[in-house]
XYZ file of C-alpha atoms in Angstrom:
539
model
C 73.335 -37.651 -36.539
C 69.779 -38.265 -35.352
C 66.621 -37.144 -36.777
C 66.200 -35.120 -34.252
C 69.198 -33.251 -34.332
C 68.654 -32.631 -38.054
C 65.675 -31.000 -37.503
C 67.104 -28.573 -34.661
C 69.791 -27.513 -37.181
C 67.421 -26.834 -39.915
C 65.310 -24.971 -37.437
C 67.835 -22.922 -36.400
C 68.960 -22.139 -40.204
C 65.551 -20.885 -40.746
C 65.627 -18.477 -37.923
C 68.898 -17.240 -38.847
C 67.384 -16.671 -42.329
C 64.517 -15.076 -41.404
C 66.330 -12.743 -38.865
C 68.993 -12.221 -41.818
C 66.084 -11.191 -43.964
C 64.626 -9.092 -41.484
C 67.760 -6.781 -40.707
C 68.601 -6.823 -44.574
C 64.965 -5.479 -44.966
C 65.166 -2.792 -42.342
C 68.343 -1.520 -43.675
C 67.184 -1.483 -47.236
C 64.010 0.355 -45.993
C 65.950 2.852 -44.324
C 68.350 3.468 -47.130
C 65.378 3.561 -49.427
C 63.454 5.976 -46.955
C 66.758 8.436 -46.983
C 67.242 8.252 -50.641
C 63.492 9.270 -51.135
C 63.589 12.051 -48.573
C 66.676 13.340 -50.330
C 64.771 13.385 -53.621
C 61.617 14.781 -52.495
C 60.902 16.372 -48.814
C 58.878 14.303 -46.577
C 54.851 15.109 -45.884
C 56.228 15.711 -42.224
C 58.830 18.692 -43.689
C 56.005 20.240 -45.442
C 53.710 19.935 -42.484
C 56.344 21.748 -40.260
C 56.489 24.489 -42.800
C 53.036 24.917 -42.562
C 52.675 24.961 -38.842
C 55.370 27.676 -38.655
C 53.799 29.905 -41.083
C 50.236 29.299 -39.106
C 52.252 30.259 -35.982
C 54.016 33.436 -37.811
C 50.451 34.301 -39.247
C 48.701 34.022 -35.529
C 51.572 36.024 -33.924
C 51.195 39.051 -36.923
C 47.516 38.981 -36.291
C 47.569 39.527 -32.553
C 50.164 42.069 -32.629
C 48.318 44.036 -35.124
C 45.093 43.277 -33.156
C 47.062 44.600 -30.227
C 48.013 47.830 -32.108
C 44.578 48.835 -33.803
C 42.849 47.860 -30.544
C 44.888 50.253 -28.702
C 44.542 52.970 -30.952
C 40.733 52.318 -31.473
C 40.776 52.266 -27.761
C 42.589 55.732 -27.314
C 40.093 57.462 -29.932
C 36.831 55.965 -28.537
C 34.184 57.606 -26.269
C 31.072 56.880 -24.480
C 28.265 59.008 -23.036
C 27.054 58.186 -19.567
C 25.552 59.348 -16.294
C 28.137 60.402 -14.252
C 27.373 62.612 -10.834
C 24.168 63.858 -12.131
C 25.562 64.972 -15.753
C 25.740 63.585 -19.142
C 29.087 63.152 -19.420
C 31.419 62.397 -22.174
C 34.335 59.676 -21.405
C 37.458 59.501 -23.180
C 40.418 57.345 -22.316
C 44.246 58.661 -22.782
C 47.712 57.613 -21.117
C 48.015 60.601 -19.034
C 47.965 58.721 -15.858
C 44.946 61.163 -14.262
C 41.375 61.071 -14.037
C 40.398 64.630 -14.863
C 37.192 65.983 -14.670
C 36.271 68.898 -16.779
C 33.394 71.106 -15.119
C 32.753 73.426 -17.472
C 33.320 77.334 -17.088
C 32.121 78.013 -13.665
C 33.921 75.515 -11.544
C 37.863 74.626 -11.379
C 38.472 71.285 -12.994
C 40.125 68.761 -10.983
C 42.243 65.666 -11.455
C 43.526 62.580 -9.586
C 46.186 59.952 -10.368
C 45.137 56.404 -11.404
C 46.989 53.290 -10.499
C 46.936 51.613 -13.685
C 48.782 54.304 -15.825
C 45.731 54.649 -18.089
C 44.025 57.801 -17.671
C 40.426 59.269 -18.236
C 38.885 62.552 -19.292
C 35.566 63.283 -18.250
C 33.643 66.119 -19.599
C 30.607 66.914 -17.766
C 27.505 67.908 -19.636
C 24.098 69.436 -18.676
C 22.287 68.779 -15.346
C 19.546 69.925 -12.971
C 20.582 72.211 -10.243
C 19.110 75.202 -8.182
C 22.626 76.879 -7.445
C 26.247 76.184 -7.730
C 26.624 75.968 -3.981
C 24.101 73.033 -4.473
C 26.054 71.565 -7.330
C 29.406 71.527 -5.126
C 27.708 69.841 -2.102
C 26.512 67.350 -4.373
C 30.079 66.691 -5.763
C 31.314 66.405 -2.278
C 28.499 64.036 -0.997
C 29.114 61.791 -4.263
C 32.948 61.747 -3.498
C 32.616 60.450 0.061
C 30.324 57.605 -1.214
C 31.949 56.808 -4.804
C 31.196 53.177 -5.060
C 28.285 53.775 -7.389
C 30.057 56.057 -9.993
C 33.324 53.999 -9.704
C 31.160 50.998 -10.968
C 29.947 53.367 -13.899
C 33.395 54.276 -14.695
C 34.386 50.683 -14.797
C 31.550 49.635 -16.986
C 32.350 52.572 -19.646
C 35.809 51.570 -19.883
C 35.277 47.834 -20.307
C 32.774 48.479 -22.734
C 35.270 50.859 -24.932
C 38.225 48.195 -24.586
C 36.138 45.225 -25.742
C 34.762 47.105 -28.476
C 38.067 48.288 -29.554
C 39.470 44.913 -28.994
C 36.629 43.281 -31.284
C 37.091 46.172 -34.312
C 40.772 45.709 -34.155
C 40.820 41.974 -34.372
C 38.476 42.058 -37.551
C 40.628 45.097 -38.958
C 43.882 42.728 -38.176
C 42.355 39.938 -40.010
C 41.425 41.770 -43.438
C 44.918 41.709 -44.424
C 45.805 38.396 -43.684
C 42.554 37.163 -45.152
C 43.075 39.057 -48.577
C 46.732 37.564 -48.599
C 45.340 34.073 -48.640
C 42.407 34.819 -51.090
C 44.692 36.308 -53.781
C 47.042 33.025 -53.930
C 50.759 32.647 -54.730
C 50.501 33.778 -58.699
C 48.374 36.833 -57.817
C 50.702 37.814 -54.971
C 53.866 37.730 -57.449
C 52.170 39.871 -59.760
C 51.169 42.658 -57.149
C 54.697 42.376 -55.429
C 56.213 43.283 -59.091
C 53.789 45.830 -59.573
C 54.222 47.462 -55.739
C 58.317 47.290 -56.855
C 57.728 49.876 -59.582
C 58.288 53.339 -58.798
C 54.139 53.608 -59.564
C 53.256 50.922 -57.227
C 55.653 52.358 -54.469
C 53.808 55.730 -54.973
C 50.417 53.993 -54.603
C 51.373 52.188 -51.726
C 52.671 55.225 -49.965
C 49.335 57.090 -50.451
C 47.426 54.298 -48.936
C 49.591 54.535 -45.794
C 49.070 58.206 -45.604
C 45.380 57.421 -46.008
C 45.117 54.974 -43.347
C 47.454 57.184 -41.185
C 44.923 59.928 -41.424
C 42.010 57.890 -40.751
C 43.427 56.893 -37.497
C 45.016 60.184 -36.471
C 42.056 62.056 -37.790
C 43.716 65.612 -37.875
C 40.870 67.346 -38.795
C 39.154 67.170 -35.548
C 38.973 70.349 -33.921
C 41.618 70.759 -31.576
C 41.026 71.177 -27.952
C 39.764 74.857 -27.313
C 40.180 74.911 -23.660
C 42.954 76.998 -22.405
C 45.971 75.332 -20.947
C 46.052 75.951 -17.146
C 48.112 75.046 -13.994
C 47.372 72.266 -11.715
C 47.926 73.000 -7.973
C 47.365 70.913 -5.189
C 43.540 70.926 -3.682
C 44.886 71.608 -0.342
C 46.608 74.748 -1.705
C 43.424 75.736 -3.459
C 41.323 75.164 -0.224
C 43.459 76.413 2.229
C 42.699 73.677 4.570
C 44.020 70.351 5.511
C 42.975 67.422 3.807
C 41.942 63.840 4.513
C 44.609 61.176 3.415
C 42.979 59.828 0.692
C 42.353 63.637 -1.177
C 46.157 64.298 -1.006
C 46.670 63.341 -4.890
C 43.445 65.533 -5.639
C 44.656 68.647 -8.047
C 42.588 71.299 -9.324
C 43.199 74.072 -12.236
C 44.446 77.400 -10.670
C 41.413 79.362 -11.023
C 40.148 77.379 -7.790
C 42.221 80.330 -6.074
C 39.867 82.975 -6.170
C 38.329 83.807 -3.074
C 34.715 82.900 -4.039
C 35.997 79.384 -5.301
C 38.185 79.007 -2.508
C 35.058 79.087 -0.434
C 33.037 76.811 -2.275
C 35.956 74.186 -2.307
C 36.375 74.735 1.383
C 32.394 74.164 1.887
C 32.917 71.074 -0.459
C 35.800 69.861 1.802
C 33.990 69.839 4.808
C 30.544 68.034 3.661
C 33.248 65.426 2.215
C 34.554 65.081 5.388
C 31.677 64.882 7.417
C 29.529 62.584 5.268
C 32.426 60.323 4.873
C 33.002 60.115 8.576
C 29.665 59.843 9.852
C 28.282 57.269 7.451
C 31.429 55.186 7.955
C 30.690 55.100 11.718
C 26.993 53.979 10.908
C 27.817 51.469 8.715
C 30.356 49.527 11.295
C 27.914 49.865 13.973
C 24.903 48.583 11.933
C 27.033 45.213 11.013
C 26.890 44.542 15.043
C 23.014 45.396 15.958
C 21.465 42.886 17.833
C 18.891 41.905 15.222
C 16.736 38.570 15.085
C 18.384 35.853 13.319
C 16.384 33.776 10.484
C 15.125 30.467 11.874
C 15.462 27.200 9.726
C 13.319 27.734 6.800
C 13.239 31.350 7.108
C 13.516 33.849 4.206
C 14.531 37.340 5.033
C 13.782 40.479 2.728
C 14.993 43.951 3.696
C 12.620 46.787 2.838
C 13.722 50.241 1.712
C 11.598 53.372 0.607
C 11.992 56.942 0.250
C 15.592 57.060 -0.350
C 15.547 60.470 -2.302
C 18.818 60.101 -3.565
C 21.157 59.903 -0.285
C 23.592 57.189 -1.525
C 25.253 57.831 2.005
C 22.446 55.415 3.445
C 23.075 52.491 0.873
C 26.034 50.906 2.785
C 24.295 51.376 6.014
C 21.083 49.640 5.163
C 23.398 46.822 3.207
C 25.143 46.440 6.534
C 21.716 45.887 8.266
C 20.660 43.398 5.941
C 23.468 41.184 6.100
C 23.373 41.521 9.942
C 19.753 40.354 9.491
C 20.350 37.483 7.283
C 18.657 39.189 4.282
C 19.077 38.005 0.790
C 16.779 39.983 -1.115
C 15.338 43.866 -1.202
C 11.844 45.233 -1.622
C 12.141 49.032 -2.777
C 9.035 50.631 -2.343
C 9.798 53.689 -4.259
C 11.009 57.328 -4.241
C 14.614 56.331 -4.860
C 14.467 59.725 -6.345
C 13.559 63.400 -6.053
C 12.173 63.927 -9.390
C 12.776 60.878 -11.497
C 15.243 62.699 -13.533
C 18.445 61.402 -15.632
C 20.519 63.228 -13.578
C 19.787 61.255 -10.504
C 21.368 58.045 -11.918
C 24.097 58.413 -9.613
C 21.367 57.428 -6.785
C 20.426 54.306 -8.874
C 23.893 53.429 -9.392
C 24.703 53.663 -5.600
C 21.714 51.280 -5.099
C 22.819 48.718 -7.521
C 26.229 48.687 -6.215
C 25.276 48.125 -2.770
C 22.694 45.528 -3.410
C 24.190 43.920 -6.806
C 23.960 40.256 -5.008
C 20.462 40.485 -3.387
C 17.318 39.480 -5.497
C 15.804 42.937 -6.159
C 12.331 43.937 -6.732
C 10.837 47.709 -6.826
C 7.761 49.927 -7.871
C 8.263 53.502 -8.591
C 6.881 56.097 -6.189
C 5.542 59.379 -6.888
C 8.642 61.234 -7.074
C 9.883 58.697 -9.559
C 7.467 59.256 -12.344
C 8.509 59.673 -15.621
C 9.602 55.935 -16.411
C 13.441 56.830 -16.104
C 13.964 55.184 -12.856
C 12.113 51.919 -13.506
C 14.023 51.431 -16.975
C 17.452 52.614 -15.462
C 16.949 49.752 -12.554
C 15.487 47.045 -14.811
C 18.008 47.166 -17.166
C 20.415 46.680 -14.121
C 18.652 43.618 -13.325
C 15.888 44.578 -10.712
C 12.368 42.939 -11.094
C 9.503 45.552 -11.519
C 6.377 44.821 -10.330
C 3.749 46.127 -12.790
C 0.185 44.753 -11.492
C 0.971 40.732 -11.993
C 1.633 38.295 -9.571
C 5.237 36.503 -9.407
C 6.646 34.213 -7.057
C 9.544 36.050 -4.837
C 11.573 35.239 -2.078
C 10.789 32.237 -0.035
C 8.182 31.582 -2.711
C 6.159 34.159 -1.904
C 3.328 35.364 -4.069
C 4.258 39.081 -4.785
C 1.872 41.901 -6.499
C 2.805 45.338 -6.902
C 2.305 48.494 -9.046
C 3.756 51.906 -9.135
C 2.176 55.204 -7.599
C -0.512 56.921 -9.991
C 0.765 60.524 -8.810
C 3.672 62.497 -9.789
C 5.718 65.030 -8.146
C 8.960 66.874 -8.073
C 11.271 68.866 -5.675
C 7.933 70.897 -4.403
C 5.050 69.702 -2.218
C 2.456 69.290 -5.267
C 1.630 65.938 -6.499
C -0.234 65.604 -9.650
C -2.704 62.383 -10.775
C -0.937 61.123 -13.960
C -3.836 58.897 -14.971
C -6.423 57.115 -12.788
C -6.998 58.805 -9.542
C -5.907 57.623 -6.223
C -9.211 56.255 -5.278
C -9.608 54.491 -8.574
C -6.056 53.001 -8.230
C -7.013 51.543 -4.872
C -10.096 50.128 -6.353
C -8.407 48.467 -9.149
C -5.364 46.995 -6.785
C -8.194 45.309 -4.745
C -9.871 43.898 -7.932
C -6.436 42.466 -8.996
C -5.757 41.084 -5.715
C -8.723 39.577 -5.264
C -8.841 38.075 -8.513
C -5.680 36.260 -8.254
C -5.897 32.337 -8.453
C -3.246 32.138 -5.448
C -3.572 34.519 -2.397
C -1.250 37.285 -2.616
C 1.382 37.089 0.028
C 2.549 40.540 0.017
C 1.353 43.737 -2.316
C 4.323 46.385 -2.367
C 3.109 50.105 -3.356
C 4.388 53.425 -2.656
C 1.622 54.401 -0.344
C 0.173 51.768 1.868
C -2.829 53.161 1.300
C -3.371 51.923 -1.972
C -3.571 48.442 -0.326
C -6.322 49.185 1.848
C -9.354 47.914 0.241
C -7.258 44.850 -0.717
C -7.049 44.350 2.837
C -10.623 45.130 3.852
C -11.631 42.453 1.617
C -9.552 40.102 2.973
C -7.405 39.203 -0.054
C -3.812 39.447 0.944
C -1.854 39.071 4.018
C 0.523 42.086 4.086
C 0.645 45.386 2.383
C 4.046 47.237 2.227
C 4.523 50.663 1.418
C 6.250 54.186 2.294
C 5.771 57.853 1.131
C 4.752 59.382 4.455
C 8.392 59.250 5.745
C 6.988 58.187 9.123
C 7.261 54.478 10.460
C 3.983 52.952 11.180
C 2.492 49.455 11.847
C 2.096 46.757 11.385
C -1.537 47.145 11.760
C -3.684 43.869 11.818
C -7.181 44.116 9.967
C -9.779 41.500 9.553
C -11.409 41.373 6.186
C -14.799 41.257 5.113
C -14.106 37.529 4.608
C -13.093 37.064 7.900
C -9.021 36.843 6.710
C -6.494 38.363 8.394
C -4.110 40.818 6.715
C -1.785 43.538 7.935
C -0.473 46.883 6.881
C 2.974 48.572 7.357
C 4.474 51.617 6.289
C 8.366 51.578 6.252
C 9.341 55.189 6.629
C 12.102 57.235 4.843
C 15.395 55.223 4.390
C 17.155 58.287 3.268
C 16.380 60.360 5.964
C 14.318 62.814 4.021
C 12.686 65.688 5.409
C 11.854 66.987 1.939
C 12.133 65.692 -1.662
C 16.167 65.331 -1.545
C 18.280 63.859 1.259
C 21.950 64.887 -0.116
C 23.917 66.164 2.880
C 26.640 65.289 5.409
C 24.043 63.056 7.287
C 20.134 62.219 7.403
C 17.754 64.971 8.120
C 15.553 62.915 9.839
C 15.315 59.210 11.089
C 16.319 56.931 8.497
C 14.738 53.561 8.635
C 14.649 50.234 7.298
C 12.587 46.713 8.029
C 13.422 43.387 7.788
C 10.846 41.020 6.680
C 10.653 37.495 7.458
C 9.130 34.979 5.275
C 8.105 31.029 6.176
C 6.411 28.749 3.562
C 5.677 31.610 1.509
C 3.982 33.971 3.805
C 5.177 36.837 5.891
C 5.874 36.024 9.387
C 7.409 39.081 11.201
C 8.600 42.340 11.014
C 11.599 44.077 12.662
C 12.230 47.724 11.954
C 15.941 49.365 12.553
C 16.102 53.421 12.827
C 19.139 55.325 12.619
C 18.636 58.494 14.414
C 20.125 61.819 13.341
C 22.788 61.775 15.879
C 24.073 58.657 15.024
C 22.550 56.107 17.112
C 20.521 53.058 16.311
C 17.120 52.131 17.607
C 16.442 48.455 16.885
C 12.640 47.627 17.121
C 11.069 44.640 18.265
C 10.193 41.885 15.988
C 6.581 41.864 15.302
C 5.034 38.143 14.781
C 2.339 38.043 11.978
C -0.351 35.707 12.536
C -3.215 34.876 10.645
C -6.830 33.729 11.262
């Protein structure tokens, strides 16, 4: 044997020995591990039990949250402004939306598609007659988008609140279980198993059940009445979408039947008239914005005519508008019962940039507060940067009016406010691009001094301008009055169609300055008049 061969054999022996030791070690380790696991549960087994416990706790918490949340939701309520009433909304599982109108008019209901039901208990409102109230209901039913949004918001709010409360309540027994600890839980379990413990547990369950069911609440005192189809109560054929509507059988009296027939007629006429106008508005030949232009839709003097809101939106979209200026008089008296008008306006223009001032019929602060809460920017005597980097300035009308022809000055006189507007505009560090007021005459002195480019207003219900004015400093500006977007002949414009010409205007900006105006008029016969686009030039 050579020295090399001896060396190779030695190496092979070493490898075999090492391999044998490795195999033996692995076998010994496996055997030792099995013995250890048999003697004492491994950490992974404990972790598995902990995970299973955590999963069971989570599932139990979710189930209890769902149960408690559902009970709390079905026993919750909200007070909202609906159809001009302070209305109490309560959910149920009836599968119907039930409107409880009170002692004069029949209640109404309509099936819902989700299986969830709602009770709407209408409270106080302001109205001159039952006939006017019924006509209001019919008009709103033909343009329900704003009121549907109110109900969705109320239901979502109740559901979220119930879910959060249910989650917290469901977590309490679980937290108590862990806080007590194993030893204390065993002691309590021994007590519960005794007859005294069983009585205490039963009493606690009864108390909890009473708190949830609340049997001490006064029962519904309303007399249970029979429901009949609206078509049967009205004695007329109905549009298909009203086929599921039912009313209580007290609608079968002759007087109520006449009211219902009148309401159905108003509903049908209003829905059809404004639907046709909306479709046609989308196809109008309007001036399209050029590169760098920003277009704003001007509305004013809506006076509760929610039927014009989708028409105005269709015109704005057709003309490329991305923002809206509201020059006031959305309502007839600035009252809370007119929230339906503001809800409709918000629903129509929720994705526009929105700016407003209050008119003389919006006095009292409710209109501004309500729209501001919905995300509208209220112009209150301070300069801001608006659409197209235009510098905006606006202020509410100093006068107050109601359903009549009177106008009271609530603080400063109109003349004093006109001077103040001019002082503020001329003192601005950056030239005011647009002054938005309800009555364009409030900006008259500011134009005469040459401090603004454009004054926009409404109030007169008559389209006027743009009129060019050269200021004392040589600067050029314009005054423009939009007219009445609601087609209002008086302070309120609720009805099956406008009482007079309804007007909106498209205002174009470029490089931060107003460069053109194009009014669009909807006539009372349903035809549109598209005004010429008037360029605004400056010297």
